[in-house]
């Protein structure tokens, strides 16, 4: 973990001026515990913020330039506040640019330009929401710097909108919401239709959440993701024969779906819809079992979620399947599933604390033998959402 003092020095090397004028913000990454591909269907999700994420060092300028730099990527840009357009070769800078664009669309015009230095601890392309973390920390920092109140639910919505409309990725609300509203040792039960949410203490006792990074880059993920969304919309159109006012699959109960599933004419679309409705039900069941502290039952729901994402939604792929299978074979593992969009990225497993070392070596070996890729593991604590860093730790 880079020290803040080093980052401050780097900021001054990059932009000049004084360290004392710098303000610091942080936003985490996120992991989703259960409820996958349900957010854009108006269903519920159960993500949690991580203890690592993006640090942003920021300073107001006297002109109206936006100067973006990162410790992770060589690409830096100086952009005028009146030249906010998406450019492929601006790469990661499109995320913060999209946020400034979104703020001005909402009538929040910046009083001046800013220098921004980003430092990310989230492995890139791992499906742990590095882009949402950049968006949310940017929105929160700018609102704070401009002396405006920064409502974290609004910030999540604005960041999602920036990603949907400026960057062009049609993601749901889950990532930005978790990054903005996470709380230490809590997971977030979020209804993605109403944005009503509850912070649920995640008591895992002797068990640890272990993230396994397949290190398989998620190629073509955006087009496959958008295809799944379109299939869900098709299912809604078919089901309108029974429910003319239906807008989102998440508005159906499992019983209503089962009674009317024959109305979905395409077999693939029917499988997609079944995953969504059953996955939303699994989130509800998870709340019941977690209230009883029944982690073993929660682990089984995690497994069922992965199997459905593999067989019905078809977003896992050989790497995630190999990793989840290897994880489940280790004694002391209650459950294992892919997390995030899929097609590569990470798994999340619930592992007894005495088995964590064995887990890493056995899953690592089996996974590497099966895929030829070297995985990484992170024993994960649940952290806080976006915040200003007031003093150095
Ligand atoms: C990505 C998207 C989220 C969500 C998940 C799948 O992380 O950004 O909005 O749809 O995939 O659950």
Coordinates of C-alpha atoms and ligand atoms in Angstrom, one line a residue:
X1 CA 0.0 0.0 0.0
X2 CA 1.5 3.3 -1.1
X3 CA 2.0 5.8 1.8
X4 CA 0.0 9.0 1.6
X5 CA 3.2 10.9 2.2
X6 CA 4.7 9.4 -1.0
X7 CA 1.5 10.2 -2.9
X8 CA 1.6 13.8 -1.8
X9 CA 5.2 14.1 -3.0
X10 CA 4.3 12.6 -6.3
X11 CA 1.4 15.0 -6.6
X12 CA 3.8 18.0 -6.2
X13 CA 6.3 16.5 -8.7
X14 CA 3.4 16.1 -11.2
X15 CA 1.6 19.4 -10.7
X16 CA 3.9 21.7 -8.7
X17 CA 2.7 23.8 -5.8
X18 CA 2.5 22.9 -2.1
X19 CA 1.6 19.7 -0.4
X20 CA -0.4 21.6 2.2
X21 CA -3.0 22.6 -0.5
X22 CA -3.9 19.0 -1.3
X23 CA -7.1 17.3 -0.2
X24 CA -7.4 13.5 -0.1
X25 CA -10.4 11.2 -0.6
X26 CA -10.8 7.5 -0.8
X27 CA -13.3 5.1 -2.3
X28 CA -13.2 1.3 -2.0
X29 CA -13.7 -1.5 -4.5
X30 CA -16.6 -3.9 -3.9
X31 CA -17.4 -7.6 -3.9
X32 CA -20.9 -8.9 -4.3
X33 CA -21.8 -11.7 -1.9
X34 CA -24.9 -12.8 -3.8
X35 CA -27.5 -11.4 -6.2
X36 CA -25.7 -11.4 -9.6
X37 CA -27.1 -9.9 -12.8
X38 CA -30.1 -8.8 -10.8
X39 CA -29.5 -5.1 -10.4
X40 CA -30.5 -4.0 -13.9
X41 CA -33.5 -6.2 -13.6
X42 CA -34.8 -4.2 -10.6
X43 CA -33.9 -7.0 -8.2
X44 CA -31.9 -7.1 -5.1
X45 CA -28.1 -7.4 -4.5
X46 CA -25.9 -8.0 -1.5
X47 CA -22.5 -6.4 -2.1
X48 CA -19.9 -5.1 0.4
X49 CA -17.2 -2.5 0.2
X50 CA -13.6 -3.7 0.4
X51 CA -10.8 -2.2 2.5
X52 CA -8.8 -1.3 -0.5
X53 CA -9.7 1.0 -3.5
X54 CA -8.8 4.3 -5.0
X55 CA -7.1 7.2 -3.3
X56 CA -7.6 10.7 -5.0
X57 CA -5.4 13.7 -4.2
X58 CA -7.0 16.8 -5.5
X59 CA -6.4 20.6 -5.6
X60 CA -8.4 23.6 -7.0
X61 CA -6.6 25.5 -9.8
X62 CA -6.8 29.1 -10.8
X63 CA -7.7 28.4 -14.4
X64 CA -10.3 26.0 -15.7
X65 CA -8.0 23.1 -16.7
X66 CA -8.7 19.6 -15.5
X67 CA -5.4 17.8 -15.1
X68 CA -5.6 14.1 -14.6
X69 CA -2.7 11.8 -13.6
X70 CA -2.5 8.3 -12.1
X71 CA 0.2 6.3 -10.3
X72 CA -1.1 3.2 -12.2
X73 CA -1.2 4.3 -15.8
X74 CA 1.2 6.4 -17.8
X75 CA -1.7 8.3 -19.6
X76 CA -2.2 11.8 -18.2
X77 CA -4.3 14.6 -19.7
X78 CA -4.9 18.3 -19.4
X79 CA -8.5 19.0 -20.5
X80 CA -10.5 22.1 -20.5
X81 CA -13.8 22.0 -18.6
X82 CA -15.6 23.0 -21.8
X83 CA -14.2 20.1 -23.7
X84 CA -15.8 17.1 -22.1
X85 CA -16.2 14.4 -24.8
X86 CA -15.5 10.7 -24.7
X87 CA -12.3 9.8 -26.4
X88 CA -11.1 6.2 -26.8
X89 CA -7.5 7.1 -26.4
X90 CA -8.2 9.0 -23.1
X91 CA -8.5 5.5 -21.6
X92 CA -9.2 5.5 -17.8
X93 CA -9.6 9.3 -17.9
X94 CA -13.0 8.9 -19.5
X95 CA -14.3 7.8 -16.1
X96 CA -13.5 11.0 -14.2
X97 CA -14.3 13.1 -17.3
X98 CA -17.7 11.4 -17.4
X99 CA -18.3 12.4 -13.8
X100 CA -17.5 16.1 -14.5
X101 CA -19.8 15.9 -17.6
X102 CA -22.6 14.4 -15.4
X103 CA -22.3 17.0 -12.8
X104 CA -22.5 19.8 -15.3
X105 CA -25.5 18.1 -16.9
X106 CA -27.1 18.3 -13.5
X107 CA -26.4 22.0 -13.2
X108 CA -23.4 21.7 -11.0
X109 CA -20.7 23.8 -12.8
X110 CA -17.3 23.7 -11.2
X111 CA -16.0 27.0 -9.9
X112 CA -12.6 26.3 -11.4
X113 CA -10.2 23.6 -12.7
X114 CA -8.6 20.9 -10.6
X115 CA -5.5 18.8 -10.4
X116 CA -6.3 15.1 -9.8
X117 CA -3.8 12.3 -8.9
X118 CA -5.4 8.8 -8.6
X119 CA -3.8 5.9 -6.9
X120 CA -5.6 2.5 -7.3
X121 CA -5.1 -0.6 -5.2
X122 CA -7.8 -2.6 -7.0
X123 CA -6.4 -5.0 -9.6
X124 CA -7.5 -3.7 -13.0
X125 CA -10.1 -5.8 -14.9
X126 CA -10.7 -8.1 -12.0
X127 CA -14.3 -7.3 -11.6
X128 CA -13.9 -5.6 -8.2
X129 CA -15.2 -2.3 -9.5
X130 CA -12.1 -0.2 -10.1
X131 CA -14.0 2.0 -12.5
X132 CA -16.9 2.6 -10.1
X133 CA -14.4 3.4 -7.4
X134 CA -12.8 6.1 -9.6
X135 CA -16.2 7.6 -10.6
X136 CA -17.5 7.7 -7.0
X137 CA -14.3 9.2 -5.5
X138 CA -14.3 11.8 -8.2
X139 CA -17.9 12.8 -7.7
X140 CA -17.6 12.9 -3.9
X141 CA -14.4 14.9 -4.0
X142 CA -15.7 17.5 -6.4
X143 CA -19.0 18.0 -4.5
X144 CA -17.0 18.4 -1.3
X145 CA -14.4 20.7 -2.8
X146 CA -17.2 22.8 -4.3
X147 CA -18.8 23.1 -0.8
X148 CA -21.9 21.2 -1.8
X149 CA -23.5 18.5 0.3
X150 CA -22.6 15.1 -1.1
X151 CA -25.4 12.6 -0.7
X152 CA -23.9 9.2 -1.3
X153 CA -27.0 7.7 -2.9
X154 CA -27.2 10.5 -5.4
X155 CA -23.5 10.2 -6.0
X156 CA -23.9 6.5 -6.9
X157 CA -26.8 7.3 -9.3
X158 CA -24.8 10.1 -11.0
X159 CA -21.7 7.9 -11.3
X160 CA -23.7 5.1 -12.8
X161 CA -25.3 7.5 -15.2
X162 CA -21.8 8.8 -16.2
X163 CA -20.7 5.2 -17.0
X164 CA -24.0 4.4 -18.9
X165 CA -24.2 7.6 -21.0
X166 CA -20.6 9.0 -21.2
X167 CA -18.5 5.8 -21.2
X168 CA -21.3 3.7 -22.8
X169 CA -21.3 0.7 -20.5
X170 CA -24.8 -0.2 -19.6
X171 CA -24.0 -1.3 -16.0
X172 CA -26.6 -1.5 -13.2
X173 CA -26.4 0.5 -10.0
X174 CA -24.8 -2.1 -7.7
X175 CA -21.1 -1.2 -8.0
X176 CA -21.4 2.5 -7.6
X177 CA -23.9 2.1 -4.8
X178 CA -21.7 -0.3 -2.8
X179 CA -18.6 1.9 -3.3
X180 CA -20.5 5.0 -2.2
X181 CA -22.5 3.5 0.7
X182 CA -20.5 0.7 2.1
X183 CA -19.9 0.3 5.8
X184 CA -17.2 -1.6 7.7
X185 CA -18.3 -5.1 8.6
X186 CA -21.6 -4.7 6.9
X187 CA -23.0 -5.9 3.6
X188 CA -25.7 -3.8 1.8
X189 CA -29.0 -5.3 1.0
X190 CA -30.1 -3.1 -1.9
X191 CA -33.4 -3.1 -3.8
X192 CA -32.2 -1.8 -7.1
X193 CA -35.6 -0.7 -8.3
X194 CA -36.4 1.6 -5.3
X195 CA -32.8 2.1 -4.0
X196 CA -34.1 1.3 -0.6
X197 CA -31.2 -0.3 1.3
X198 CA -30.3 -1.8 4.6
X199 CA -26.8 -2.2 6.1
X200 CA -26.7 -5.8 7.4
X201 CA -23.9 -6.8 9.8
X202 CA -22.0 -9.6 8.2
X203 CA -20.9 -11.8 11.0
X204 CA -18.8 -14.6 9.6
X205 CA -17.4 -15.8 12.9
X206 CA -14.7 -18.3 12.2
X207 CA -15.1 -18.0 8.5
X208 CA -13.3 -15.6 6.1
X209 CA -14.3 -14.2 2.8
X210 CA -11.6 -15.1 0.3
X211 CA -11.5 -13.5 -3.1
X212 CA -9.8 -15.5 -5.8
X213 CA -8.7 -13.6 -8.9
X214 CA -8.6 -15.8 -12.0
X215 CA -6.4 -13.2 -13.7
X216 CA -8.4 -14.0 -16.8
X217 CA -9.0 -10.6 -18.4
X218 CA -12.6 -10.1 -19.1
X219 CA -12.5 -9.9 -22.9
X220 CA -15.7 -8.7 -24.7
X221 CA -17.4 -8.4 -21.4
X222 CA -19.3 -5.2 -22.4
X223 CA -20.9 -6.7 -25.5
X224 CA -21.9 -9.9 -23.7
X225 CA -23.1 -8.0 -20.8
X226 CA -25.3 -5.8 -23.0
X227 CA -26.6 -8.9 -24.8
X228 CA -27.7 -10.4 -21.4
X229 CA -29.5 -7.1 -20.6
X230 CA -31.3 -7.2 -24.0
X231 CA -32.4 -10.8 -23.4
X232 CA -33.9 -9.8 -20.0
X233 CA -35.8 -7.0 -21.8
X234 CA -37.1 -9.5 -24.3
X235 CA -38.3 -11.7 -21.5
X236 CA -40.2 -8.8 -20.0
X237 CA -41.8 -8.0 -23.4
X238 CA -43.0 -11.7 -23.7
X239 CA -44.3 -11.8 -20.2
X240 CA -46.4 -8.6 -20.8
X241 CA -49.0 -11.0 -22.3
X242 CA -49.8 -11.9 -18.7
X243 CA -48.7 -8.7 -17.0
X244 CA -49.2 -5.7 -19.3
X245 CA -47.6 -3.3 -16.9
X246 CA -44.4 -5.3 -16.3
X247 CA -41.2 -3.2 -16.7
X248 CA -38.6 -5.3 -15.0
X249 CA -38.1 -9.0 -14.3
X250 CA -37.5 -8.2 -10.6
X251 CA -41.2 -7.2 -10.3
X252 CA -42.3 -10.8 -10.6
X253 CA -42.5 -13.3 -7.8
X254 CA -41.0 -16.8 -8.4
X255 CA -44.5 -18.2 -8.4
X256 CA -45.7 -15.7 -11.0
X257 CA -42.7 -16.4 -13.2
X258 CA -43.1 -20.2 -13.0
X259 CA -46.8 -19.9 -14.0
X260 CA -46.0 -17.8 -17.0
X261 CA -42.6 -18.8 -18.2
X262 CA -44.1 -20.6 -21.2
X263 CA -44.9 -17.1 -22.6
X264 CA -41.2 -16.6 -23.2
X265 CA -40.8 -18.1 -26.7
X266 CA -37.0 -18.3 -27.0
X267 CA -35.4 -21.1 -24.8
X268 CA -32.2 -19.1 -24.2
X269 CA -34.2 -16.0 -23.1
X270 CA -36.2 -18.2 -20.8
X271 CA -33.1 -19.6 -19.1
X272 CA -31.8 -16.0 -18.6
X273 CA -35.1 -14.9 -17.0
X274 CA -35.2 -18.0 -14.8
X275 CA -31.7 -17.2 -13.5
X276 CA -32.8 -13.6 -12.6
X277 CA -36.0 -14.6 -10.8
X278 CA -34.4 -17.4 -8.9
X279 CA -31.3 -15.4 -8.0
X280 CA -33.5 -12.6 -6.5
X281 CA -35.2 -15.3 -4.5
X282 CA -31.8 -16.6 -3.3
X283 CA -31.0 -13.1 -2.0
X284 CA -34.2 -13.2 0.0
X285 CA -33.4 -16.7 1.3
X286 CA -29.9 -15.5 2.2
X287 CA -31.3 -12.8 4.5
X288 CA -33.3 -15.5 6.3
X289 CA -30.4 -17.8 6.8
X290 CA -28.0 -15.1 7.8
X291 CA -30.4 -13.8 10.4
X292 CA -30.2 -17.3 11.9
X293 CA -26.4 -17.1 11.5
X294 CA -26.6 -20.2 9.4
X295 CA -23.4 -19.7 7.3
X296 CA -23.5 -23.3 6.0
X297 CA -26.9 -22.7 4.4
X298 CA -25.6 -19.4 3.0
X299 CA -22.7 -21.2 1.5
X300 CA -25.1 -23.5 -0.3
X301 CA -26.9 -20.5 -1.7
X302 CA -23.6 -19.1 -3.0
X303 CA -23.0 -22.4 -4.8
X304 CA -26.4 -22.4 -6.3
X305 CA -25.9 -18.9 -7.5
X306 CA -22.7 -19.9 -9.3
X307 CA -24.3 -22.9 -10.8
X308 CA -27.1 -20.9 -12.2
X309 CA -24.7 -18.2 -13.6
X310 CA -22.9 -21.1 -15.3
X311 CA -25.9 -23.1 -16.6
X312 CA -28.7 -20.6 -17.1
X313 CA -27.1 -17.2 -17.5
X314 CA -23.9 -18.6 -19.0
X315 CA -21.5 -15.9 -17.8
X316 CA -18.9 -18.0 -15.9
X317 CA -16.5 -19.6 -18.4
X318 CA -13.8 -22.2 -17.8
X319 CA -11.6 -20.2 -15.5
X320 CA -14.3 -19.2 -13.0
X321 CA -15.7 -22.7 -13.1
X322 CA -12.3 -24.3 -12.5
X323 CA -11.7 -22.0 -9.5
X324 CA -15.1 -22.4 -7.9
X325 CA -14.9 -26.2 -8.4
X326 CA -11.5 -26.4 -6.8
X327 CA -12.6 -24.2 -3.9
X328 CA -15.6 -26.4 -3.1
X329 CA -13.3 -29.5 -2.9
X330 CA -11.3 -27.9 0.0
X331 CA -12.5 -29.0 3.5
X332 CA -13.7 -26.0 5.5
X333 CA -15.2 -24.2 2.5
X334 CA -18.9 -23.5 2.9
X335 CA -19.5 -22.1 -0.6
X336 CA -17.9 -20.5 -3.6
X337 CA -19.2 -18.4 -6.5
X338 CA -18.2 -16.0 -9.2
X339 CA -18.7 -12.3 -8.3
X340 CA -19.4 -9.4 -10.6
X341 CA -20.2 -9.5 -14.3
X342 CA -18.4 -12.8 -14.9
X343 CA -16.5 -14.0 -18.0
X344 CA -13.3 -13.9 -15.9
X345 CA -12.6 -11.8 -12.9
X346 CA -13.0 -13.1 -9.4
X347 CA -14.6 -15.7 -7.2
X348 CA -15.7 -15.2 -3.6
X349 CA -15.5 -18.1 -1.1
X350 CA -16.5 -18.6 2.5
X351 CA -13.6 -20.4 4.1
X352 CA -12.9 -21.5 7.7
X353 CA -10.1 -19.5 9.1
X354 CA -8.0 -22.7 9.7
X355 CA -8.3 -23.7 6.1
X356 CA -7.3 -20.4 4.4
X357 CA -3.7 -21.4 3.8
X358 CA -4.6 -24.8 2.5
X359 CA -7.3 -23.2 0.4
X360 CA -4.8 -20.9 -1.3
X361 CA -2.3 -23.6 -2.0
X362 CA -4.8 -26.3 -3.2
X363 CA -7.0 -24.0 -5.2
X364 CA -4.0 -22.3 -6.6
X365 CA -2.4 -25.5 -7.8
X366 CA -5.6 -27.0 -9.2
X367 CA -6.5 -23.8 -11.0
X368 CA -3.1 -23.3 -12.5
X369 CA -3.0 -26.9 -13.7
X370 CA -6.5 -26.6 -15.3
X371 CA -6.0 -23.2 -16.9
X372 CA -2.3 -22.4 -17.1
X373 CA -3.0 -19.1 -15.3
X374 CA -1.6 -18.0 -12.0
X375 CA -4.3 -16.8 -9.6
X376 CA -4.1 -14.3 -6.7
X377 CA -6.0 -14.6 -3.4
X378 CA -7.1 -11.8 -1.1
X379 CA -8.5 -12.5 2.4
X380 CA -11.1 -9.9 2.4
X381 CA -12.3 -7.6 5.2
X382 CA -15.4 -5.4 4.6
X383 CA -14.6 -1.7 4.7
X384 CA -16.2 1.7 4.5
X385 CA -17.6 3.6 1.5
X386 CA -16.3 6.8 0.0
X387 CA -14.9 9.4 2.4
X388 CA -12.5 12.3 2.9
X389 CA -9.2 11.3 4.5
X390 CA -8.8 13.9 7.2
X391 CA -5.5 12.8 8.7
X392 CA -2.7 10.5 7.8
X393 CA -3.0 7.0 9.3
Ligands
LIG1 C1 -21.1 -5.6 -13.2 C2 -22.1 -4.4 -13.3 C3 -23.1 -4.4 -12.2 C4 -23.8 -5.8 -12.1 C5 -22.8 -6.9 -12.1 C6 -23.5 -8.3 -12.3 O1 -20.4 -5.5 -12.1 O2 -21.3 -3.2 -13.3 O3 -24.0 -3.4 -12.4 O4 -24.8 -5.9 -13.2 O5 -21.9 -6.8 -13.2 O6 -24.2 -8.6 -11.1

